[in-house]
Coordinates of C-alpha atoms and ligand atoms in Angstrom, one line a residue:
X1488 CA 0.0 0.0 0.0
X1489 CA 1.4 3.5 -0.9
X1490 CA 1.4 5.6 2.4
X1491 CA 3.1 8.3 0.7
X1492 CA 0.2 10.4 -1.1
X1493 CA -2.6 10.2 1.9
X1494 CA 0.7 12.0 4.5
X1495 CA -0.1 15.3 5.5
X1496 CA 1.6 18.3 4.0
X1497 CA 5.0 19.1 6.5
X1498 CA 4.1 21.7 9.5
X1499 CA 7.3 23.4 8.0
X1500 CA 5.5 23.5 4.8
X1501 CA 2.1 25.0 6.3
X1502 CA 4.1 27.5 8.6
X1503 CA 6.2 28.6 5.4
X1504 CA 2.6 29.6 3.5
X1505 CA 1.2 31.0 6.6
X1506 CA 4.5 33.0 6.9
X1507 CA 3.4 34.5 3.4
X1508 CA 0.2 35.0 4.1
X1509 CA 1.5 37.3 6.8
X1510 CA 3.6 39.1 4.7
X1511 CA 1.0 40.0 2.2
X1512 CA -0.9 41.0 4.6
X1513 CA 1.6 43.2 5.8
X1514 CA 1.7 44.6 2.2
X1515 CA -1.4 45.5 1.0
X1516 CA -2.9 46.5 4.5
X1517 CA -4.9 49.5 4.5
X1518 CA -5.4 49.3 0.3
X1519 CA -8.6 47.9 0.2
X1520 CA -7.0 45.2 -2.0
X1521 CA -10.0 43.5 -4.1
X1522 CA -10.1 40.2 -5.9
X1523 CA -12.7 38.2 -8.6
X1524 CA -12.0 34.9 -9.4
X1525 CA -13.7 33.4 -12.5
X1526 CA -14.4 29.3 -12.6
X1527 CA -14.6 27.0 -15.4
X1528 CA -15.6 23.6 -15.1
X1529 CA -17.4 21.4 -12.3
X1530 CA -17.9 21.3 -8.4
X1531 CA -14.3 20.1 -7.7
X1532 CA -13.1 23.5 -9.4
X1533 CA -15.8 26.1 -7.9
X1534 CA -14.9 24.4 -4.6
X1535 CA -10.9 25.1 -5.6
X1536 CA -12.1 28.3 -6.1
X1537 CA -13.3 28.2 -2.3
X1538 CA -10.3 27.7 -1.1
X1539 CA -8.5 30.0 -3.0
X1540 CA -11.1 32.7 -1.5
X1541 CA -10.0 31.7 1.8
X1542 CA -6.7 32.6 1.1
X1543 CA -7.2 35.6 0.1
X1544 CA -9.8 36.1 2.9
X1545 CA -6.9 35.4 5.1
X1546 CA -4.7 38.0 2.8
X1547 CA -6.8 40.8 3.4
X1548 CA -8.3 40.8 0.2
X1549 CA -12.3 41.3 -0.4
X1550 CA -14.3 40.2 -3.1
X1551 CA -15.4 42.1 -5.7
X1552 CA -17.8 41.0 -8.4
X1553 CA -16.9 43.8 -10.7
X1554 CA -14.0 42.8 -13.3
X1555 CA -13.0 46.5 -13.0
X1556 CA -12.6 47.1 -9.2
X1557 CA -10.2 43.9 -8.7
X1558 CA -6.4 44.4 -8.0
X1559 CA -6.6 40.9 -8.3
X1560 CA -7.8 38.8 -11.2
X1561 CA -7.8 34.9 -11.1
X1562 CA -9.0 32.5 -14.1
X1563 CA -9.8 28.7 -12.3
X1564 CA -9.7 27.0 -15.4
X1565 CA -10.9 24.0 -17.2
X1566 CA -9.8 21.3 -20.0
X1567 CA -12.5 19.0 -20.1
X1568 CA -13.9 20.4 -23.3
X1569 CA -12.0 22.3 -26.1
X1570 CA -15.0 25.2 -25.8
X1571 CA -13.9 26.0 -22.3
X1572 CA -10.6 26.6 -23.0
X1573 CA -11.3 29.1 -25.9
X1574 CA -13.1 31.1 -23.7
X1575 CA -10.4 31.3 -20.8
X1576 CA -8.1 32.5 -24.1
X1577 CA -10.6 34.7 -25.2
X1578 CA -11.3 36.4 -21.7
X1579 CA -7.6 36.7 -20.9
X1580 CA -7.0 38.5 -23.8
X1581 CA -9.6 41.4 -23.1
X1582 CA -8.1 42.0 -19.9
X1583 CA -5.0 43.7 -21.6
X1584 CA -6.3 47.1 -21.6
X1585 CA -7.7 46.7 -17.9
X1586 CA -3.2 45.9 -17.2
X1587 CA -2.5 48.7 -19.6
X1588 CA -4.4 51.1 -17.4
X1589 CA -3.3 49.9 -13.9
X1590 CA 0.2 48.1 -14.5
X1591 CA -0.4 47.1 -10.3
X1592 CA -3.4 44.9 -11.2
X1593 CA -2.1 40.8 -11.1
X1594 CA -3.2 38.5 -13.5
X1595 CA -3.5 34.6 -12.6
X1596 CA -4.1 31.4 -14.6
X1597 CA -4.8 28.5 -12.8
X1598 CA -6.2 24.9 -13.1
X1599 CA -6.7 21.8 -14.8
X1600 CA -5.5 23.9 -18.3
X1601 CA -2.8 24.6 -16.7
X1602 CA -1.7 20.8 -15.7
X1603 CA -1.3 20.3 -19.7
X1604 CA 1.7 20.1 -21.3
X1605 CA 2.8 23.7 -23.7
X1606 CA -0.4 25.3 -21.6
X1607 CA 1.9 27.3 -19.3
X1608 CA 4.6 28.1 -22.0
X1609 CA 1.5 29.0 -24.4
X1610 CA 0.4 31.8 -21.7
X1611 CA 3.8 32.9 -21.6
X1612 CA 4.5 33.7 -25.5
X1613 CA 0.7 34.8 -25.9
X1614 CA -0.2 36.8 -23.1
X1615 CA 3.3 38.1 -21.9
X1616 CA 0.7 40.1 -19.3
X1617 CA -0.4 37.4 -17.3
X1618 CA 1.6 37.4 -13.6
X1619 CA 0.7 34.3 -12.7
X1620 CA 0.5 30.6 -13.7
X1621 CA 0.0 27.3 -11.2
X1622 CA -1.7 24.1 -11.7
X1623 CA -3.6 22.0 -9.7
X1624 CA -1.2 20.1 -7.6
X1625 CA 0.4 23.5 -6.0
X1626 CA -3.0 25.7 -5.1
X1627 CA -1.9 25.3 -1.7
X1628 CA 1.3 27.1 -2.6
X1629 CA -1.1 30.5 -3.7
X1630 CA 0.5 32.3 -1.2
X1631 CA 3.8 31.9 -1.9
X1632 CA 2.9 32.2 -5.8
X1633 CA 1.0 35.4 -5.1
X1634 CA 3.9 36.8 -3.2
X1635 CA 6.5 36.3 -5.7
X1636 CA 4.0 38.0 -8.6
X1637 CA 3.5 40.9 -6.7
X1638 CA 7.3 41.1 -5.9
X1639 CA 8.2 40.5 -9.9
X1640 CA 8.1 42.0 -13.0
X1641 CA 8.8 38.4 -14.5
X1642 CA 5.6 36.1 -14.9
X1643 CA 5.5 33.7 -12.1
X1644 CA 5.1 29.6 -13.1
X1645 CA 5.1 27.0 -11.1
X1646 CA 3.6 23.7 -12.2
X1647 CA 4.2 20.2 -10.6
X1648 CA 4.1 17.5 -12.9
X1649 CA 3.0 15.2 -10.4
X1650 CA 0.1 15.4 -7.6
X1651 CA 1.9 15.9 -4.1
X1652 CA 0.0 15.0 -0.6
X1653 CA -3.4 15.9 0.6
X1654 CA -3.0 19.3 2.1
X1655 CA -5.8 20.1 4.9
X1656 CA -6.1 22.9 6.9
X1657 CA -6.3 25.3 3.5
X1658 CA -8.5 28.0 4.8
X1659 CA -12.2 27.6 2.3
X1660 CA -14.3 30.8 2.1
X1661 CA -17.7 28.8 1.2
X1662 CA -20.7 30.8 -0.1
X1663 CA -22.9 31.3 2.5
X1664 CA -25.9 29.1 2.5
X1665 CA -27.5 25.9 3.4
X1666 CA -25.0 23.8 1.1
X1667 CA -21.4 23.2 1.6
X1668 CA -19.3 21.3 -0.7
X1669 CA -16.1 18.9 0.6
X1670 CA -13.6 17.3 -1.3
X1671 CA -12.9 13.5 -0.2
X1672 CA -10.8 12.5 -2.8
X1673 CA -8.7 13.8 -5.8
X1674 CA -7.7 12.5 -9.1
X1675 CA -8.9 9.6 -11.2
X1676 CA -7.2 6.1 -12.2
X1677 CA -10.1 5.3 -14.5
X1678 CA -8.5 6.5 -17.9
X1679 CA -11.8 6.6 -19.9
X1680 CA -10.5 7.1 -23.5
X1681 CA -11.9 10.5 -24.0
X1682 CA -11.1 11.7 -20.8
X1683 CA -8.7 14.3 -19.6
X1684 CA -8.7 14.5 -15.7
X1685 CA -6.6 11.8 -15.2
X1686 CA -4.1 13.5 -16.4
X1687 CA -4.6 16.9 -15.3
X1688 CA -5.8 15.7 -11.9
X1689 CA -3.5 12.6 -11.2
X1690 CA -3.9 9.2 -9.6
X1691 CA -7.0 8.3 -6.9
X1692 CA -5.8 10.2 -3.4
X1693 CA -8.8 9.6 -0.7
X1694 CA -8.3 12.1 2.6
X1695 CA -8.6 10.6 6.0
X1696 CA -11.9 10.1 7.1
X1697 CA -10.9 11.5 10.2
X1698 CA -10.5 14.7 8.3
X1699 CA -13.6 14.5 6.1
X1700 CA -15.7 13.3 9.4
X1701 CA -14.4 16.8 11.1
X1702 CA -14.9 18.9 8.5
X1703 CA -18.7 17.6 7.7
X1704 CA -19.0 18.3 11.7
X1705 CA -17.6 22.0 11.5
X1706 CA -20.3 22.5 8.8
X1707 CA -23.4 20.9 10.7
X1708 CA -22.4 23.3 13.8
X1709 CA -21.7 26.3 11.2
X1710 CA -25.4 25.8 10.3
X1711 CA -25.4 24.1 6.9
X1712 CA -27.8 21.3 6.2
X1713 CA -26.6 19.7 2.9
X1714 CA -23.4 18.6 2.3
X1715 CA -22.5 17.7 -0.8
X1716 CA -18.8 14.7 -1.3
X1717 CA -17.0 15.1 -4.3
X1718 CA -14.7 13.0 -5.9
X1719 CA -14.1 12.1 -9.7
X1720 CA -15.3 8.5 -8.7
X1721 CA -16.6 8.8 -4.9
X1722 CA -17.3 4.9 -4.9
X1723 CA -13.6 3.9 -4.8
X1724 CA -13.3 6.6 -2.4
X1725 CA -11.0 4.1 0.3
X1726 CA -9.5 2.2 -1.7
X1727 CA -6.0 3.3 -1.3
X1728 CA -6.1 3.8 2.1
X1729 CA -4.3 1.8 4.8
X1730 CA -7.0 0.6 7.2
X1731 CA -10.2 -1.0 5.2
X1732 CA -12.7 2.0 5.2
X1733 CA -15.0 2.9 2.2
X1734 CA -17.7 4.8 0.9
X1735 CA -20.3 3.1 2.2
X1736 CA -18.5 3.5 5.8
X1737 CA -18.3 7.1 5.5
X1738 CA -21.5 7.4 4.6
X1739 CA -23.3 6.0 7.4
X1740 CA -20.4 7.8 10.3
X1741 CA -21.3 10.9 8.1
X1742 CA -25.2 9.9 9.0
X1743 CA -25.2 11.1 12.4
X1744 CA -23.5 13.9 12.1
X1745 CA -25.7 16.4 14.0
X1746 CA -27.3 19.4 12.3
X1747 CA -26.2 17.9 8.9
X1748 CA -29.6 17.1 7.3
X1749 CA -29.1 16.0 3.9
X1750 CA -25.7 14.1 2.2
X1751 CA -25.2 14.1 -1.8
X1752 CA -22.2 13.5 -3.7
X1753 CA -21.1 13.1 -7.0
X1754 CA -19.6 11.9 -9.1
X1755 CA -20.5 7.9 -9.1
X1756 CA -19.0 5.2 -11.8
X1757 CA -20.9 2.5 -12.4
X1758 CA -18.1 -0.4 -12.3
X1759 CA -18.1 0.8 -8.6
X1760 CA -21.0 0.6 -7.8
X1761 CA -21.4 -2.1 -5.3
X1762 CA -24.4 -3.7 -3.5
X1763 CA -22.8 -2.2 -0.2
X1764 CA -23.5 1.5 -1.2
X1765 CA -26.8 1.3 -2.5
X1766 CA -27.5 -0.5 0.7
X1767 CA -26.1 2.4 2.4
X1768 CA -27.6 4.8 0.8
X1769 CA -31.0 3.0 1.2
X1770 CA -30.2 2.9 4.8
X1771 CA -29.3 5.8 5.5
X1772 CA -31.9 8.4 6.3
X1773 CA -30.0 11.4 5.0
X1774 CA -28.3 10.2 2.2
X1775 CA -30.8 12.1 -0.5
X1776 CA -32.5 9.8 -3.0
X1777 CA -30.7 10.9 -5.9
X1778 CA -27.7 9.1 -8.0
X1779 CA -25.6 11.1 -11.1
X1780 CA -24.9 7.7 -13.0
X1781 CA -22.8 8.9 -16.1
X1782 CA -23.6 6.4 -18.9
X1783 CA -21.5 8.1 -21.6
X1784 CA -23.1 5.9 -24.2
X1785 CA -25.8 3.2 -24.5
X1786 CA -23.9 1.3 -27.5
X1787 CA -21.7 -1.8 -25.8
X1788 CA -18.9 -1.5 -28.7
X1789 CA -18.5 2.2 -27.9
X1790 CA -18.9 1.5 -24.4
X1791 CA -15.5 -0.8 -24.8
X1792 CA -13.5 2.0 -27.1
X1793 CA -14.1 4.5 -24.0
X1794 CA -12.9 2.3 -22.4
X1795 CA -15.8 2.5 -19.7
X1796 CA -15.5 -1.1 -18.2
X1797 CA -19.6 -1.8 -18.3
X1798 CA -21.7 -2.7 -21.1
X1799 CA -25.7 -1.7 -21.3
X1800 CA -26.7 -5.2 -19.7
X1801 CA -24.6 -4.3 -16.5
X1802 CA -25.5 -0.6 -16.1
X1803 CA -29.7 -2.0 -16.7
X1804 CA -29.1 -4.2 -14.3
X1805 CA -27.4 -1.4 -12.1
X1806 CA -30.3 0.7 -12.1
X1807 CA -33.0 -1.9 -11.6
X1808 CA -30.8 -3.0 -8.0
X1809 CA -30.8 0.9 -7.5
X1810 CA -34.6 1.4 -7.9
X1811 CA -35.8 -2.1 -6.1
X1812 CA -34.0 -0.6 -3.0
X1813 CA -34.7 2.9 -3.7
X1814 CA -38.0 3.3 -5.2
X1815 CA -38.6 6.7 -5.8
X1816 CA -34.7 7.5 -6.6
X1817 CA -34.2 10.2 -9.1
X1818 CA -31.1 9.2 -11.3
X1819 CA -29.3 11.9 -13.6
X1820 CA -26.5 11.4 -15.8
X1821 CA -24.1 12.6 -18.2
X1822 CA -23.7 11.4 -21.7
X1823 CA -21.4 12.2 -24.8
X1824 CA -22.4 12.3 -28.4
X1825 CA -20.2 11.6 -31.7
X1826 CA -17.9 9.9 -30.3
X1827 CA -15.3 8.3 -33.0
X1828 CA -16.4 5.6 -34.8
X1829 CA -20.5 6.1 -33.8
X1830 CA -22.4 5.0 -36.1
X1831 CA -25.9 5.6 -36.4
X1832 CA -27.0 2.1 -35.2
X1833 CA -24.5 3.1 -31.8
X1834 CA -26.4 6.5 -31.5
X1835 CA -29.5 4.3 -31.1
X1836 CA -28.5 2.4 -28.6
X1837 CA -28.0 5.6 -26.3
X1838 CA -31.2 7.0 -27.6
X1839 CA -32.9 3.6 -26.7
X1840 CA -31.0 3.6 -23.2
X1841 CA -32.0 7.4 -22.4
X1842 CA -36.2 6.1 -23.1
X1843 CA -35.1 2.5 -21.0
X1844 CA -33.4 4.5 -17.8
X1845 CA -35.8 7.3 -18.6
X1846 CA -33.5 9.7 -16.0
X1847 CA -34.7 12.6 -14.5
X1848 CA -32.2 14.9 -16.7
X1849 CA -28.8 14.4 -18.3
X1850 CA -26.0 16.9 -19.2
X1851 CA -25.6 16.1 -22.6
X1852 CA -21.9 16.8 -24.5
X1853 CA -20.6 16.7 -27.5
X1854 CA -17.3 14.8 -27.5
X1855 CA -14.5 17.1 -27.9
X1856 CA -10.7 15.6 -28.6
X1857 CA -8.5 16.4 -26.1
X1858 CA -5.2 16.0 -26.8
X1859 CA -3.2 13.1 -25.4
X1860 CA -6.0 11.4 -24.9
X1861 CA -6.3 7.6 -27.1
X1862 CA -10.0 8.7 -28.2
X1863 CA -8.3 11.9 -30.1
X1864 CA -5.5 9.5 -31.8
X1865 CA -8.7 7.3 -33.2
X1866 CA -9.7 7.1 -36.6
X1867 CA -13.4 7.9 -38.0
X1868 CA -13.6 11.2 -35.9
X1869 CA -17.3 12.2 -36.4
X1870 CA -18.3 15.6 -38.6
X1871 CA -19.4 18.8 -36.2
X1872 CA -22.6 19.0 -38.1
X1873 CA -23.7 15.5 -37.3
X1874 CA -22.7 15.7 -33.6
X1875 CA -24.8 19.0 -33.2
X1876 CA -27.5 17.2 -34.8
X1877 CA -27.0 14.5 -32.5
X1878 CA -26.9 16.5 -29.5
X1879 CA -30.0 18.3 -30.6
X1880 CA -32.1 15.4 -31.0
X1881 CA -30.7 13.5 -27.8
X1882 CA -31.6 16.3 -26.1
X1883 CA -35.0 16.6 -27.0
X1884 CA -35.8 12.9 -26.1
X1885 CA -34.1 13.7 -22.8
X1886 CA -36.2 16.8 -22.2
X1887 CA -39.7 15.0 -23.3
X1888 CA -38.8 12.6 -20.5
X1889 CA -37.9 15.0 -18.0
X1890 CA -40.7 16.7 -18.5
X1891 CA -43.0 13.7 -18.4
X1892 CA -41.6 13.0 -14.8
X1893 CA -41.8 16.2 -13.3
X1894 CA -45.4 16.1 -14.5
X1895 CA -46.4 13.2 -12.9
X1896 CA -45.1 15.4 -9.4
X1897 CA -48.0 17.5 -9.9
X1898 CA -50.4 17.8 -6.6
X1899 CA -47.8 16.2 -4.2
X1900 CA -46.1 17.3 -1.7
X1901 CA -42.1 17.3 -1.4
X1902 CA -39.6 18.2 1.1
X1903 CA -37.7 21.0 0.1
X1904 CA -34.7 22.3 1.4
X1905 CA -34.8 26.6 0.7
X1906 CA -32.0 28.8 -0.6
X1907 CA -33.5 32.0 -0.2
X1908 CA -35.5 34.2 -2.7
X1909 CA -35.8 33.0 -5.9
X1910 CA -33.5 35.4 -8.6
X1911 CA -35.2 35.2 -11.3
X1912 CA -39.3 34.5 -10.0
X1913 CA -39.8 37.6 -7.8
X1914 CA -41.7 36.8 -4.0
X1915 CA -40.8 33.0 -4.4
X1916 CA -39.1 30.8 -2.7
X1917 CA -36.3 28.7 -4.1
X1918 CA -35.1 25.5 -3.0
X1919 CA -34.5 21.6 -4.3
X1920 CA -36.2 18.4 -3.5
X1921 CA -34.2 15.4 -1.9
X1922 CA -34.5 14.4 -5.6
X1923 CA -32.3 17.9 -6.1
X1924 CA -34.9 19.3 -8.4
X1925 CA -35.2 22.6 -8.5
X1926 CA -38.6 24.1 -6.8
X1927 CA -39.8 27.9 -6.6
X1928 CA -42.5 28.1 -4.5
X1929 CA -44.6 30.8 -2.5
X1930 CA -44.8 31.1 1.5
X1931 CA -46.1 33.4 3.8
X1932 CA -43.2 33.4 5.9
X1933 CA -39.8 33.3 5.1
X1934 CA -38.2 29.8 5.8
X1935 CA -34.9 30.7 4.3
X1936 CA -32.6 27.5 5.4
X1937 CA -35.6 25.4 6.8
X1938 CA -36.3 22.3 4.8
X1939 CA -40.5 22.9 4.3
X1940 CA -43.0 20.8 2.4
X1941 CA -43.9 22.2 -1.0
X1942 CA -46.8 21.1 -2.8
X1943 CA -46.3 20.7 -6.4
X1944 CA -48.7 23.2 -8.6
X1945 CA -47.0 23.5 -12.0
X1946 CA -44.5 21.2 -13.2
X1947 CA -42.2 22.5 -16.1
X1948 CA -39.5 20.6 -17.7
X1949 CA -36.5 22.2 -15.7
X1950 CA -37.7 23.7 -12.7
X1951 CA -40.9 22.9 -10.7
X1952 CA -43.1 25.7 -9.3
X1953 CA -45.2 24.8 -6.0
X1954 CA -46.8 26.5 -2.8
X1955 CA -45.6 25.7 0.7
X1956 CA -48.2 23.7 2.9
Ligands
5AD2038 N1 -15.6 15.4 -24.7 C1 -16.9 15.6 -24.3 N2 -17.3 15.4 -23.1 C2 -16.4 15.0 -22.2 N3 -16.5 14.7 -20.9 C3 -15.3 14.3 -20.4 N4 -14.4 14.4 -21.4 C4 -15.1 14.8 -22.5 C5 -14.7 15.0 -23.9 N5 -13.4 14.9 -24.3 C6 -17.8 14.7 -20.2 C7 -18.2 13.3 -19.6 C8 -18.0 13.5 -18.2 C9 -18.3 14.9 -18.0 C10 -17.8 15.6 -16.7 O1 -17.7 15.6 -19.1 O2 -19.5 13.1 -19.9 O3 -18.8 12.7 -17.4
SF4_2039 FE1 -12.7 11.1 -16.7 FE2 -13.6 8.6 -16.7 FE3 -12.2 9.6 -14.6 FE4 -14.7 10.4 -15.0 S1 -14.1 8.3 -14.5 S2 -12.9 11.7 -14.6 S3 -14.8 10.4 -17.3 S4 -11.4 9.3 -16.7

């Protein structure tokens, strides 16, 4: 067993990036030093965008959500699909004239972009502007990083080619809410043929469940409710620890954790999927009746080149275990379209598993080569205009269905955990079902934070709309 990667970062190392905290402190005290970080991606980047925050919290710095106010700008970037990075390019470049008028502003680049080979160098030659570059492996080194930019007229890179320990104790500034995300294991040894993260994200690291157990604890006694676990594959979350302890353990010890109310996570491969966890997760009373199941495809030969390790027959059979133990379960997933070498028979098959599975919604993508990757090497890539076409047509089986289920909600009554006021449906309520649909509802009171029972009125094909009774 490798005991290397789950070891704690060194005290010396901690008290070195406190030290610099300190000392930028020291600096930009009394400035009114402002910073905006922009995200790309998923939950594991918003929530690196967190901790980031609480750096900076610890810095001095405030937030700003103005572009224009911030002496600090930060890009938390993504590589998962060609589109994002073309619009962290295109956004970095705009920012020029904002340097050219106030040379003191800092620039940073950061991410799973940044973990690519030439990505770093690239910045360098193309926008000689940018301050600051870092990956993935070093964010807790910010400090350090952001010291040196401030201090240099040179840009400032530092990327680690491979992922060091779990660091803890990096101070998160979470928005404030009923929902807290936490992290409980980095990186991914799945190598799905299309995929990038394992690469950009390294091998499987799962934290201490000591660790994970506190933190969930801090956040029921902060006052969240929900608590949502994040991992690229959560149910081999264990498996490279020393002492056997898996997901499904940490599940139930994160059960009785008092003021915690509700427990999601994501994301959930299907070869992992054992009979323990959905046992857990029938058993356990907080665990929240919904599973993100990516399929990827519904065509067994495609299924193979991703390099997925099910076929159709085994994910069926997945979901029918799933549902016998968890009747009402609401099951999302995500699925990609054109990869190489579908045919028209292969787009069937995930047209035919979408009406079988009949999920409560999907994100739908179209498959984008990423470079290094075996998928972008294959043969038979598939034409833009028939992926779009694909897409478009997946999508609107997808959305029929979605729309047929939230229909059949109409005139009961769910538990609904609130956010606050609805932004966009004035004097409503917004909140999600343990189901994690999406309610806005009217109440004579308000029950920001409480979890309240909604009774569904008008069922839409996104969002549901309902009155509290
Ligand atoms: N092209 C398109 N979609 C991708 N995903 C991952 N890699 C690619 C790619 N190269 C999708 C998968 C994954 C989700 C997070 O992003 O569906 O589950
Ligand atoms: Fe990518 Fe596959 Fe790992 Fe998910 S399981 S992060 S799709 S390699």
């Amino acid at each position: 067993m490798n005991n290397r990667k789950t070891v704690k970062i060194s005290n010396e190392e901690i008290d070195q990036q406190i030290q610099y905290v300190v000392d930028i402190n020291k600096m930009i005290k009394n400035k009114g030093f402002k910073y905006h970080i922009i995200t790309y991606g998923c939950q594991m980047n918003v929530h690196d965008s967190e901790k980031l925050a609480g750096m900076l919290s610890a810095m001095g710095y405030t937030e700003t959500s103005e572009l224009e106010d911030a002496d600090l700008i930060l890009f938390n970037t993504c590589c998962v699909r060609e589109n994002a990075e073309n619009k962290v390019y295109g956004n970095v470049g705009a920012l020029y004239p904002n340097k050219q008028r106030n040379p003191n502003l800092i620039i940073g680049i950061c991410g799973c972009m940044m973990q690519q080979s030439d990505a770093a160098s690239y910045i360098a030659r193309k926008f000689p502007f940018v301050d600051l570059v870092f990956g993935t492996h070093n964010l807790h080194r910010f400090p350090k990083l952001l010291f040196d930019a401030i201090n240099s007229k040179e840009t400032i890179i530092e990327i680690l080619d491979e992922e060091g320990r779990i660091v803890e104790d990096v101070p998160i500034k979470r928005n404030i809410g009923v929902s807290a995300w936490t992290t409980i294991m980095y990186g991914c040894n799945n190598f799905c043929s299309y995929c990038i993260v394992p690469y950009v994200r390294g091998r499987e690291r799962s934290r201490q469940p000591s660790d994970i157990i506190d933190e969930v604890r801090r956040l029921g006694q902060e006052g969240y409710k929900e608590v949502t676990l994040l991992g690229q594959n959560v149910n081999s979350y264990g498996k490279d620890l020393d002492n056997p302890y898996y997901f499904p353990n940490l599940l139930m010890d994160l059960d009785k954790i008092h003021g915690i109310e509700r427990i999601r996570f994501m994301t959930s491969h299907p070869k992992d999927l054992s009979e323990e966890l959905i046992r857990a997760m029938a058993e356990s009373s907080k665990v929240c009746e919904h599973l993100h199941l990516p399929i990827q495809s519904g065509s067994n030969r495609i299924l193979k080149a991703m390099n997925r390790r099910y076929n159709r027959e085994k994910y069926l059979e997945l979901i029918d275990r799933v549902r016998e133990q968890i009747p009402d379960i609401a099951i999302t997933t995500d699925i990609i379209v054109g990869f190489p070498g579908e045919t028209e028979e292969d787009f069937a098959d995930t047209l035919d598993m979408v009406e079988r599975v009949r999920y409560d919604s999907a994100f739908t993508f179209i498959y984008s080569p990423r470079s290094g990757t075996p998928a972008s090497k294959m043969s038979e890539q598939i034409d833009d205009n028939i992926k779009k076409e694909r897409l478009q047509i997946l999508m609107s089986v997808q959305d029929r269905i979605s729309k047929e289920i939230n229909e059949a909600m109409y005139g009961k009554t769910y538990e609904v955990l609130v956010e606050g006021l609805s932004k966009n449906k004035e004097d409503m309520y917004t909140g999600r079902t343990r189901g994690n649909k999406l309610v806005n509802f009217t109440a004579s009171e308000d029950v920001t934070g409480k979890i309240v029972k909604v009774k569904i009125t008008q069922p839409k094909t996104w969002t549901l709309e309902g009155i509290m009774v």
